[in-house]
């Protein structure tokens, strides 16, 4: 694997299994000449959370090098063996931005997959949340709060971010700490309306990529709801602020149809756009 310091890459739509299952393998887009919005920063930070920095010295080094390119200090990592939950944190001295990025579920990590499946409600912040997501977040609570109190006590802003399961954990932590920004990428529904009401809705941005299946889960028949400002990425990789539902539905149908037609002509790795659109790199392409 290449070092994060080698960094400049161009981003094209990637329908491979590797992009979905190992999003950390691409070099970072952080670096000189790359200017990212806060949302773009969150998407790349969430992708970098898939690096096994808690157990692999080389990947830990890659994470630190990538964050340094974006002006951040050395990361602190948080991991719970029982749940498989992971996050890292870093502080950017230049503007006082503290960032917490949570890892999503990994196909080769059964514990994180089980967190996605345990959908019964559990109490949190005066409401009910998905029990699997709650257990994952709760297992990191002590470590994260200690870092916020000590390693980032002089922060001026706090960004929570994550992809997939990581997005759900970021949402749960938003009711526990006082973030100035919560940016979720491909987030499932997390909690009921009482939980949603406890969140700083004005600080929350929910990024959804076209046909990504995960934001449709758990289904609407459950008590769980989305929260926050919607930043929608259309089938061509263009961003839309709070688009109306008919536009989103038309775009998803067109995107899925185009993907199916392409597969007939040129078979690809992932059989459905709803899977390919969940890949972090296919989110990142909208911000480069």
PDB file of N, CA and C in Angstrom, residues 2-11 19 22-31 34-51 62-72 86 88 92 99-104 159-163 183-186 207 233 279-288:
ATOM      1  N   UNK A   2       0.407   2.254  -0.696  1.00  0.00           N
ATOM      2  CA  UNK A   2       1.197   3.480  -0.773  1.00  0.00           C
ATOM      3  C   UNK A   2       0.960   4.353   0.443  1.00  0.00           C
ATOM      4  N   UNK A   3       1.913   5.207   0.712  1.00  0.00           N
ATOM      5  CA  UNK A   3       1.800   6.123   1.844  1.00  0.00           C
ATOM      6  C   UNK A   3       0.791   7.210   1.550  1.00  0.00           C
ATOM      7  N   UNK A   4       0.137   7.706   2.605  1.00  0.00           N
ATOM      8  CA  UNK A   4      -0.796   8.807   2.423  1.00  0.00           C
ATOM      9  C   UNK A   4      -0.126  10.040   1.888  1.00  0.00           C
ATOM     10  N   UNK A   5       1.178  10.144   2.011  1.00  0.00           N
ATOM     11  CA  UNK A   5       1.873  11.347   1.585  1.00  0.00           C
ATOM     12  C   UNK A   5       2.051  11.418   0.078  1.00  0.00           C
ATOM     13  N   UNK A   6       1.705  10.311  -0.658  1.00  0.00           N
ATOM     14  CA  UNK A   6       1.918  10.389  -2.086  1.00  0.00           C
ATOM     15  C   UNK A   6       0.769  10.959  -2.879  1.00  0.00           C
ATOM     16  N   UNK A   7      -0.051  11.534  -2.388  1.00  0.00           N
ATOM     17  CA  UNK A   7      -1.454  11.710  -2.476  1.00  0.00           C
ATOM     18  C   UNK A   7      -2.306  12.143  -3.606  1.00  0.00           C
ATOM     19  N   UNK A   8      -1.985  12.963  -4.468  1.00  0.00           N
ATOM     20  CA  UNK A   8      -2.977  13.515  -5.389  1.00  0.00           C
ATOM     21  C   UNK A   8      -3.546  12.431  -6.309  1.00  0.00           C
ATOM     22  N   UNK A   9      -4.865  12.284  -6.315  1.00  0.00           N
ATOM     23  CA  UNK A   9      -5.532  11.302  -7.162  1.00  0.00           C
ATOM     24  C   UNK A   9      -6.740  11.942  -7.802  1.00  0.00           C
ATOM     25  N   UNK A  10      -7.121  11.436  -8.956  1.00  0.00           N
ATOM     26  CA  UNK A  10      -8.380  11.859  -9.558  1.00  0.00           C
ATOM     27  C   UNK A  10      -9.403  10.780  -9.232  1.00  0.00           C
ATOM     28  N   UNK A  11     -10.648  11.180  -9.046  1.00  0.00           N
ATOM     29  CA  UNK A  11     -11.671  10.256  -8.590  1.00  0.00           C
ATOM     30  C   UNK A  11     -12.676  10.008  -9.706  1.00  0.00           C
ATOM     31  N   UNK A  19     -13.610  -1.304  -3.910  1.00  0.00           N
ATOM     32  CA  UNK A  19     -13.975   0.048  -3.469  1.00  0.00           C
ATOM     33  C   UNK A  19     -14.960   0.007  -2.311  1.00  0.00           C
ATOM     34  N   UNK A  22     -12.903  -2.399   0.718  1.00  0.00           N
ATOM     35  CA  UNK A  22     -11.612  -1.894   1.206  1.00  0.00           C
ATOM     36  C   UNK A  22     -11.405  -0.450   0.753  1.00  0.00           C
ATOM     37  N   UNK A  23     -12.242   0.459   1.230  1.00  0.00           N
ATOM     38  CA  UNK A  23     -12.143   1.857   0.789  1.00  0.00           C
ATOM     39  C   UNK A  23     -10.850   2.538   1.199  1.00  0.00           C
ATOM     40  N   UNK A  24     -10.152   1.963   2.166  1.00  0.00           N
ATOM     41  CA  UNK A  24      -8.920   2.570   2.679  1.00  0.00           C
ATOM     42  C   UNK A  24      -7.736   2.392   1.748  1.00  0.00           C
ATOM     43  N   UNK A  25      -7.846   1.578   0.727  1.00  0.00           N
ATOM     44  CA  UNK A  25      -6.683   1.250  -0.098  1.00  0.00           C
ATOM     45  C   UNK A  25      -6.232   2.378  -1.023  1.00  0.00           C
ATOM     46  N   UNK A  26      -7.121   3.292  -1.352  1.00  0.00           N
ATOM     47  CA  UNK A  26      -6.714   4.426  -2.178  1.00  0.00           C
ATOM     48  C   UNK A  26      -5.878   5.408  -1.373  1.00  0.00           C
ATOM     49  N   UNK A  27      -4.932   6.090  -2.029  1.00  0.00           N
ATOM     50  CA  UNK A  27      -4.199   7.147  -1.333  1.00  0.00           C
ATOM     51  C   UNK A  27      -5.129   8.289  -0.940  1.00  0.00           C
ATOM     52  N   UNK A  28      -4.741   9.039   0.044  1.00  0.00           N
ATOM     53  CA  UNK A  28      -5.580  10.145   0.498  1.00  0.00           C
ATOM     54  C   UNK A  28      -5.636  11.264  -0.547  1.00  0.00           C
ATOM     55  N   UNK A  29      -6.722  12.012  -0.530  1.00  0.00           N
ATOM     56  CA  UNK A  29      -6.834  13.200  -1.383  1.00  0.00           C
ATOM     57  C   UNK A  29      -6.392  14.456  -0.642  1.00  0.00           C
ATOM     58  N   UNK A  30      -6.063  14.337   0.638  1.00  0.00           N
ATOM     59  CA  UNK A  30      -5.511  15.479   1.354  1.00  0.00           C
ATOM     60  C   UNK A  30      -4.150  15.835   0.771  1.00  0.00           C
ATOM     61  N   UNK A  31      -3.853  17.100   0.723  1.00  0.00           N
ATOM     62  CA  UNK A  31      -2.530  17.493   0.258  1.00  0.00           C
ATOM     63  C   UNK A  31      -2.527  18.864  -0.364  1.00  0.00           C
ATOM     64  N   UNK A  34      -5.173  20.698  -2.977  1.00  0.00           N
ATOM     65  CA  UNK A  34      -6.520  20.170  -2.822  1.00  0.00           C
ATOM     66  C   UNK A  34      -7.259  20.972  -1.764  1.00  0.00           C
ATOM     67  N   UNK A  35      -8.334  21.635  -2.172  1.00  0.00           N
ATOM     68  CA  UNK A  35      -9.148  22.413  -1.245  1.00  0.00           C
ATOM     69  C   UNK A  35     -10.492  21.725  -1.100  1.00  0.00           C
ATOM     70  N   UNK A  36     -10.812  21.319   0.098  1.00  0.00           N
ATOM     71  CA  UNK A  36     -12.064  20.621   0.362  1.00  0.00           C
ATOM     72  C   UNK A  36     -12.977  21.470   1.228  1.00  0.00           C
ATOM     73  N   UNK A  37     -14.278  21.389   0.964  1.00  0.00           N
ATOM     74  CA  UNK A  37     -15.252  21.951   1.886  1.00  0.00           C
ATOM     75  C   UNK A  37     -15.229  21.134   3.175  1.00  0.00           C
ATOM     76  N   UNK A  38     -15.911  21.613   4.199  1.00  0.00           N
ATOM     77  CA  UNK A  38     -15.989  20.855   5.441  1.00  0.00           C
ATOM     78  C   UNK A  38     -16.629  19.488   5.181  1.00  0.00           C
ATOM     79  N   UNK A  39     -17.639  19.449   4.312  1.00  0.00           N
ATOM     80  CA  UNK A  39     -18.269  18.169   3.985  1.00  0.00           C
ATOM     81  C   UNK A  39     -17.287  17.246   3.286  1.00  0.00           C
ATOM     82  N   UNK A  40     -16.491  17.792   2.357  1.00  0.00           N
ATOM     83  CA  UNK A  40     -15.484  16.984   1.694  1.00  0.00           C
ATOM     84  C   UNK A  40     -14.443  16.453   2.666  1.00  0.00           C
ATOM     85  N   UNK A  41     -14.037  17.299   3.600  1.00  0.00           N
ATOM     86  CA  UNK A  41     -13.108  16.872   4.652  1.00  0.00           C
ATOM     87  C   UNK A  41     -13.699  15.705   5.437  1.00  0.00           C
ATOM     88  N   UNK A  42     -14.983  15.795   5.770  1.00  0.00           N
ATOM     89  CA  UNK A  42     -15.630  14.741   6.552  1.00  0.00           C
ATOM     90  C   UNK A  42     -15.706  13.435   5.771  1.00  0.00           C
ATOM     91  N   UNK A  43     -15.989  13.521   4.482  1.00  0.00           N
ATOM     92  CA  UNK A  43     -16.068  12.303   3.666  1.00  0.00           C
ATOM     93  C   UNK A  43     -14.717  11.599   3.618  1.00  0.00           C
ATOM     94  N   UNK A  44     -13.641  12.349   3.385  1.00  0.00           N
ATOM     95  CA  UNK A  44     -12.319  11.732   3.335  1.00  0.00           C
ATOM     96  C   UNK A  44     -11.898  11.235   4.714  1.00  0.00           C
ATOM     97  N   UNK A  45     -12.204  11.981   5.763  1.00  0.00           N
ATOM     98  CA  UNK A  45     -11.867  11.533   7.120  1.00  0.00           C
ATOM     99  C   UNK A  45     -12.588  10.230   7.455  1.00  0.00           C
ATOM    100  N   UNK A  46     -13.851  10.125   7.038  1.00  0.00           N
ATOM    101  CA  UNK A  46     -14.615   8.903   7.281  1.00  0.00           C
ATOM    102  C   UNK A  46     -14.031   7.730   6.497  1.00  0.00           C
ATOM    103  N   UNK A  47     -13.579   7.978   5.281  1.00  0.00           N
ATOM    104  CA  UNK A  47     -12.949   6.907   4.489  1.00  0.00           C
ATOM    105  C   UNK A  47     -11.657   6.434   5.158  1.00  0.00           C
ATOM    106  N   UNK A  48     -10.878   7.369   5.669  1.00  0.00           N
ATOM    107  CA  UNK A  48      -9.617   7.021   6.323  1.00  0.00           C
ATOM    108  C   UNK A  48      -9.827   6.241   7.621  1.00  0.00           C
ATOM    109  N   UNK A  49     -11.044   6.292   8.175  1.00  0.00           N
ATOM    110  CA  UNK A  49     -11.330   5.515   9.384  1.00  0.00           C
ATOM    111  C   UNK A  49     -11.273   4.018   9.126  1.00  0.00           C
ATOM    112  N   UNK A  50     -11.313   3.610   7.855  1.00  0.00           N
ATOM    113  CA  UNK A  50     -11.214   2.182   7.537  1.00  0.00           C
ATOM    114  C   UNK A  50      -9.780   1.661   7.613  1.00  0.00           C
ATOM    115  N   UNK A  51      -8.800   2.546   7.700  1.00  0.00           N
ATOM    116  CA  UNK A  51      -7.428   2.097   7.941  1.00  0.00           C
ATOM    117  C   UNK A  51      -7.351   1.396   9.296  1.00  0.00           C
ATOM    118  N   UNK A  62       0.121   5.715   7.890  1.00  0.00           N
ATOM    119  CA  UNK A  62      -0.612   6.311   6.764  1.00  0.00           C
ATOM    120  C   UNK A  62      -1.670   7.301   7.245  1.00  0.00           C
ATOM    121  N   UNK A  63      -2.402   6.923   8.300  1.00  0.00           N
ATOM    122  CA  UNK A  63      -3.420   7.818   8.846  1.00  0.00           C
ATOM    123  C   UNK A  63      -2.784   9.107   9.335  1.00  0.00           C
ATOM    124  N   UNK A  64      -1.714   8.996  10.106  1.00  0.00           N
ATOM    125  CA  UNK A  64      -1.055  10.189  10.621  1.00  0.00           C
ATOM    126  C   UNK A  64      -0.532  11.081   9.511  1.00  0.00           C
ATOM    127  N   UNK A  65       0.047  10.486   8.465  1.00  0.00           N
ATOM    128  CA  UNK A  65       0.575  11.273   7.344  1.00  0.00           C
ATOM    129  C   UNK A  65      -0.546  11.985   6.597  1.00  0.00           C
ATOM    130  N   UNK A  66      -1.652  11.284   6.398  1.00  0.00           N
ATOM    131  CA  UNK A  66      -2.784  11.888   5.695  1.00  0.00           C
ATOM    132  C   UNK A  66      -3.339  13.072   6.477  1.00  0.00           C
ATOM    133  N   UNK A  67      -3.525  12.914   7.779  1.00  0.00           N
ATOM    134  CA  UNK A  67      -4.062  13.992   8.599  1.00  0.00           C
ATOM    135  C   UNK A  67      -3.106  15.177   8.642  1.00  0.00           C
ATOM    136  N   UNK A  68      -1.813  14.894   8.660  1.00  0.00           N
ATOM    137  CA  UNK A  68      -0.828  15.975   8.656  1.00  0.00           C
ATOM    138  C   UNK A  68      -0.961  16.823   7.391  1.00  0.00           C
ATOM    139  N   UNK A  69      -1.251  16.189   6.263  1.00  0.00           N
ATOM    140  CA  UNK A  69      -1.436  16.920   5.006  1.00  0.00           C
ATOM    141  C   UNK A  69      -2.631  17.881   5.081  1.00  0.00           C
ATOM    142  N   UNK A  70      -3.591  17.576   5.934  1.00  0.00           N
ATOM    143  CA  UNK A  70      -4.763  18.435   6.108  1.00  0.00           C
ATOM    144  C   UNK A  70      -4.616  19.368   7.298  1.00  0.00           C
ATOM    145  N   UNK A  71      -3.422  19.420   7.898  1.00  0.00           N
ATOM    146  CA  UNK A  71      -3.159  20.357   8.987  1.00  0.00           C
ATOM    147  C   UNK A  71      -3.469  19.839  10.365  1.00  0.00           C
ATOM    148  N   UNK A  72      -3.795  18.548  10.498  1.00  0.00           N
ATOM    149  CA  UNK A  72      -4.157  17.980  11.802  1.00  0.00           C
ATOM    150  C   UNK A  72      -2.941  17.389  12.495  1.00  0.00           C
ATOM    151  N   UNK A  86     -14.679   1.300  16.293  1.00  0.00           N
ATOM    152  CA  UNK A  86     -13.422   2.035  16.166  1.00  0.00           C
ATOM    153  C   UNK A  86     -13.708   3.473  15.755  1.00  0.00           C
ATOM    154  N   UNK A  88     -11.249   7.447  15.354  1.00  0.00           N
ATOM    155  CA  UNK A  88     -10.019   8.188  15.642  1.00  0.00           C
ATOM    156  C   UNK A  88     -10.373   9.658  15.801  1.00  0.00           C
ATOM    157  N   UNK A  92      -6.855  20.137  14.783  1.00  0.00           N
ATOM    158  CA  UNK A  92      -6.137  20.983  13.827  1.00  0.00           C
ATOM    159  C   UNK A  92      -5.781  22.289  14.520  1.00  0.00           C
ATOM    160  N   UNK A  99     -11.758  16.812  15.389  1.00  0.00           N
ATOM    161  CA  UNK A  99     -12.513  15.922  14.505  1.00  0.00           C
ATOM    162  C   UNK A  99     -12.537  14.511  15.071  1.00  0.00           C
ATOM    163  N   UNK A 100     -13.720  13.928  15.101  1.00  0.00           N
ATOM    164  CA  UNK A 100     -13.913  12.532  15.480  1.00  0.00           C
ATOM    165  C   UNK A 100     -14.510  11.800  14.291  1.00  0.00           C
ATOM    166  N   UNK A 101     -13.814  10.775  13.799  1.00  0.00           N
ATOM    167  CA  UNK A 101     -14.289  10.010  12.638  1.00  0.00           C
ATOM    168  C   UNK A 101     -14.494   8.558  13.060  1.00  0.00           C
ATOM    169  N   UNK A 102     -15.693   8.038  12.794  1.00  0.00           N
ATOM    170  CA  UNK A 102     -16.069   6.689  13.218  1.00  0.00           C
ATOM    171  C   UNK A 102     -16.064   5.741  12.019  1.00  0.00           C
ATOM    172  N   UNK A 103     -15.581   4.541  12.241  1.00  0.00           N
ATOM    173  CA  UNK A 103     -15.484   3.534  11.177  1.00  0.00           C
ATOM    174  C   UNK A 103     -16.827   2.847  10.947  1.00  0.00           C
ATOM    175  N   UNK A 104     -17.105   2.556   9.686  1.00  0.00           N
ATOM    176  CA  UNK A 104     -18.284   1.777   9.335  1.00  0.00           C
ATOM    177  C   UNK A 104     -18.056   0.285   9.493  1.00  0.00           C
ATOM    178  N   UNK A 159     -16.166  18.485  15.005  1.00  0.00           N
ATOM    179  CA  UNK A 159     -16.789  17.799  13.879  1.00  0.00           C
ATOM    180  C   UNK A 159     -16.888  16.315  14.188  1.00  0.00           C
ATOM    181  N   UNK A 160     -18.099  15.755  14.072  1.00  0.00           N
ATOM    182  CA  UNK A 160     -18.314  14.317  14.135  1.00  0.00           C
ATOM    183  C   UNK A 160     -18.641  13.830  12.733  1.00  0.00           C
ATOM    184  N   UNK A 161     -18.038  12.727  12.314  1.00  0.00           N
ATOM    185  CA  UNK A 161     -18.333  12.214  10.980  1.00  0.00           C
ATOM    186  C   UNK A 161     -18.161  10.707  10.960  1.00  0.00           C
ATOM    187  N   UNK A 162     -18.689  10.084   9.928  1.00  0.00           N
ATOM    188  CA  UNK A 162     -18.553   8.647   9.764  1.00  0.00           C
ATOM    189  C   UNK A 162     -19.359   8.180   8.577  1.00  0.00           C
ATOM    190  N   UNK A 163     -19.030   6.989   8.100  1.00  0.00           N
ATOM    191  CA  UNK A 163     -19.701   6.372   6.956  1.00  0.00           C
ATOM    192  C   UNK A 163     -20.419   5.116   7.430  1.00  0.00           C
ATOM    193  N   UNK A 183     -21.515  15.470  10.269  1.00  0.00           N
ATOM    194  CA  UNK A 183     -21.649  15.188   8.842  1.00  0.00           C
ATOM    195  C   UNK A 183     -21.608  13.685   8.659  1.00  0.00           C
ATOM    196  N   UNK A 184     -22.744  13.113   8.249  1.00  0.00           N
ATOM    197  CA  UNK A 184     -22.831  11.668   8.091  1.00  0.00           C
ATOM    198  C   UNK A 184     -22.841  11.318   6.616  1.00  0.00           C
ATOM    199  N   UNK A 185     -22.254  10.181   6.296  1.00  0.00           N
ATOM    200  CA  UNK A 185     -22.082   9.733   4.918  1.00  0.00           C
ATOM    201  C   UNK A 185     -22.718   8.358   4.782  1.00  0.00           C
ATOM    202  N   UNK A 186     -23.755   8.256   3.957  1.00  0.00           N
ATOM    203  CA  UNK A 186     -24.423   6.974   3.766  1.00  0.00           C
ATOM    204  C   UNK A 186     -24.977   6.411   5.051  1.00  0.00           C
ATOM    205  N   UNK A 207     -25.277  13.267   4.087  1.00  0.00           N
ATOM    206  CA  UNK A 207     -24.904  13.127   2.682  1.00  0.00           C
ATOM    207  C   UNK A 207     -25.369  11.764   2.178  1.00  0.00           C
ATOM    208  N   UNK A 233     -26.179  13.584  -3.630  1.00  0.00           N
ATOM    209  CA  UNK A 233     -25.283  13.448  -4.771  1.00  0.00           C
ATOM    210  C   UNK A 233     -26.040  12.714  -5.872  1.00  0.00           C
ATOM    211  N   UNK A 279     -20.117   2.861  -1.679  1.00  0.00           N
ATOM    212  CA  UNK A 279     -18.662   2.932  -1.549  1.00  0.00           C
ATOM    213  C   UNK A 279     -18.228   4.351  -1.191  1.00  0.00           C
ATOM    214  N   UNK A 280     -17.400   4.531  -0.171  1.00  0.00           N
ATOM    215  CA  UNK A 280     -16.956   5.874   0.204  1.00  0.00           C
ATOM    216  C   UNK A 280     -16.324   6.662  -0.934  1.00  0.00           C
ATOM    217  N   UNK A 281     -15.597   5.976  -1.821  1.00  0.00           N
ATOM    218  CA  UNK A 281     -14.954   6.693  -2.927  1.00  0.00           C
ATOM    219  C   UNK A 281     -15.985   7.313  -3.864  1.00  0.00           C
ATOM    220  N   UNK A 282     -17.167   6.699  -3.974  1.00  0.00           N
ATOM    221  CA  UNK A 282     -18.201   7.244  -4.841  1.00  0.00           C
ATOM    222  C   UNK A 282     -18.952   8.397  -4.188  1.00  0.00           C
ATOM    223  N   UNK A 283     -18.742   8.592  -2.914  1.00  0.00           N
ATOM    224  CA  UNK A 283     -19.138   9.831  -2.235  1.00  0.00           C
ATOM    225  C   UNK A 283     -18.072  10.887  -2.451  1.00  0.00           C
ATOM    226  N   UNK A 284     -16.826  10.470  -2.278  1.00  0.00           N
ATOM    227  CA  UNK A 284     -15.710  11.426  -2.339  1.00  0.00           C
ATOM    228  C   UNK A 284     -15.608  12.117  -3.684  1.00  0.00           C
ATOM    229  N   UNK A 285     -15.957  11.440  -4.759  1.00  0.00           N
ATOM    230  CA  UNK A 285     -15.826  12.006  -6.099  1.00  0.00           C
ATOM    231  C   UNK A 285     -16.640  13.288  -6.272  1.00  0.00           C
ATOM    232  N   UNK A 286     -17.685  13.469  -5.466  1.00  0.00           N
ATOM    233  CA  UNK A 286     -18.518  14.667  -5.566  1.00  0.00           C
ATOM    234  C   UNK A 286     -17.869  15.889  -4.951  1.00  0.00           C
ATOM    235  N   UNK A 287     -16.731  15.717  -4.276  1.00  0.00           N
ATOM    236  CA  UNK A 287     -16.096  16.829  -3.556  1.00  0.00           C
ATOM    237  C   UNK A 287     -14.696  17.160  -4.067  1.00  0.00           C
ATOM    238  N   UNK A 288     -14.261  16.465  -5.118  1.00  0.00           N
ATOM    239  CA  UNK A 288     -12.914  16.672  -5.662  1.00  0.00           C
ATOM    240  C   UNK A 288     -12.986  17.498  -6.947  1.00  0.00           C
TER     241      UNK A 288
END
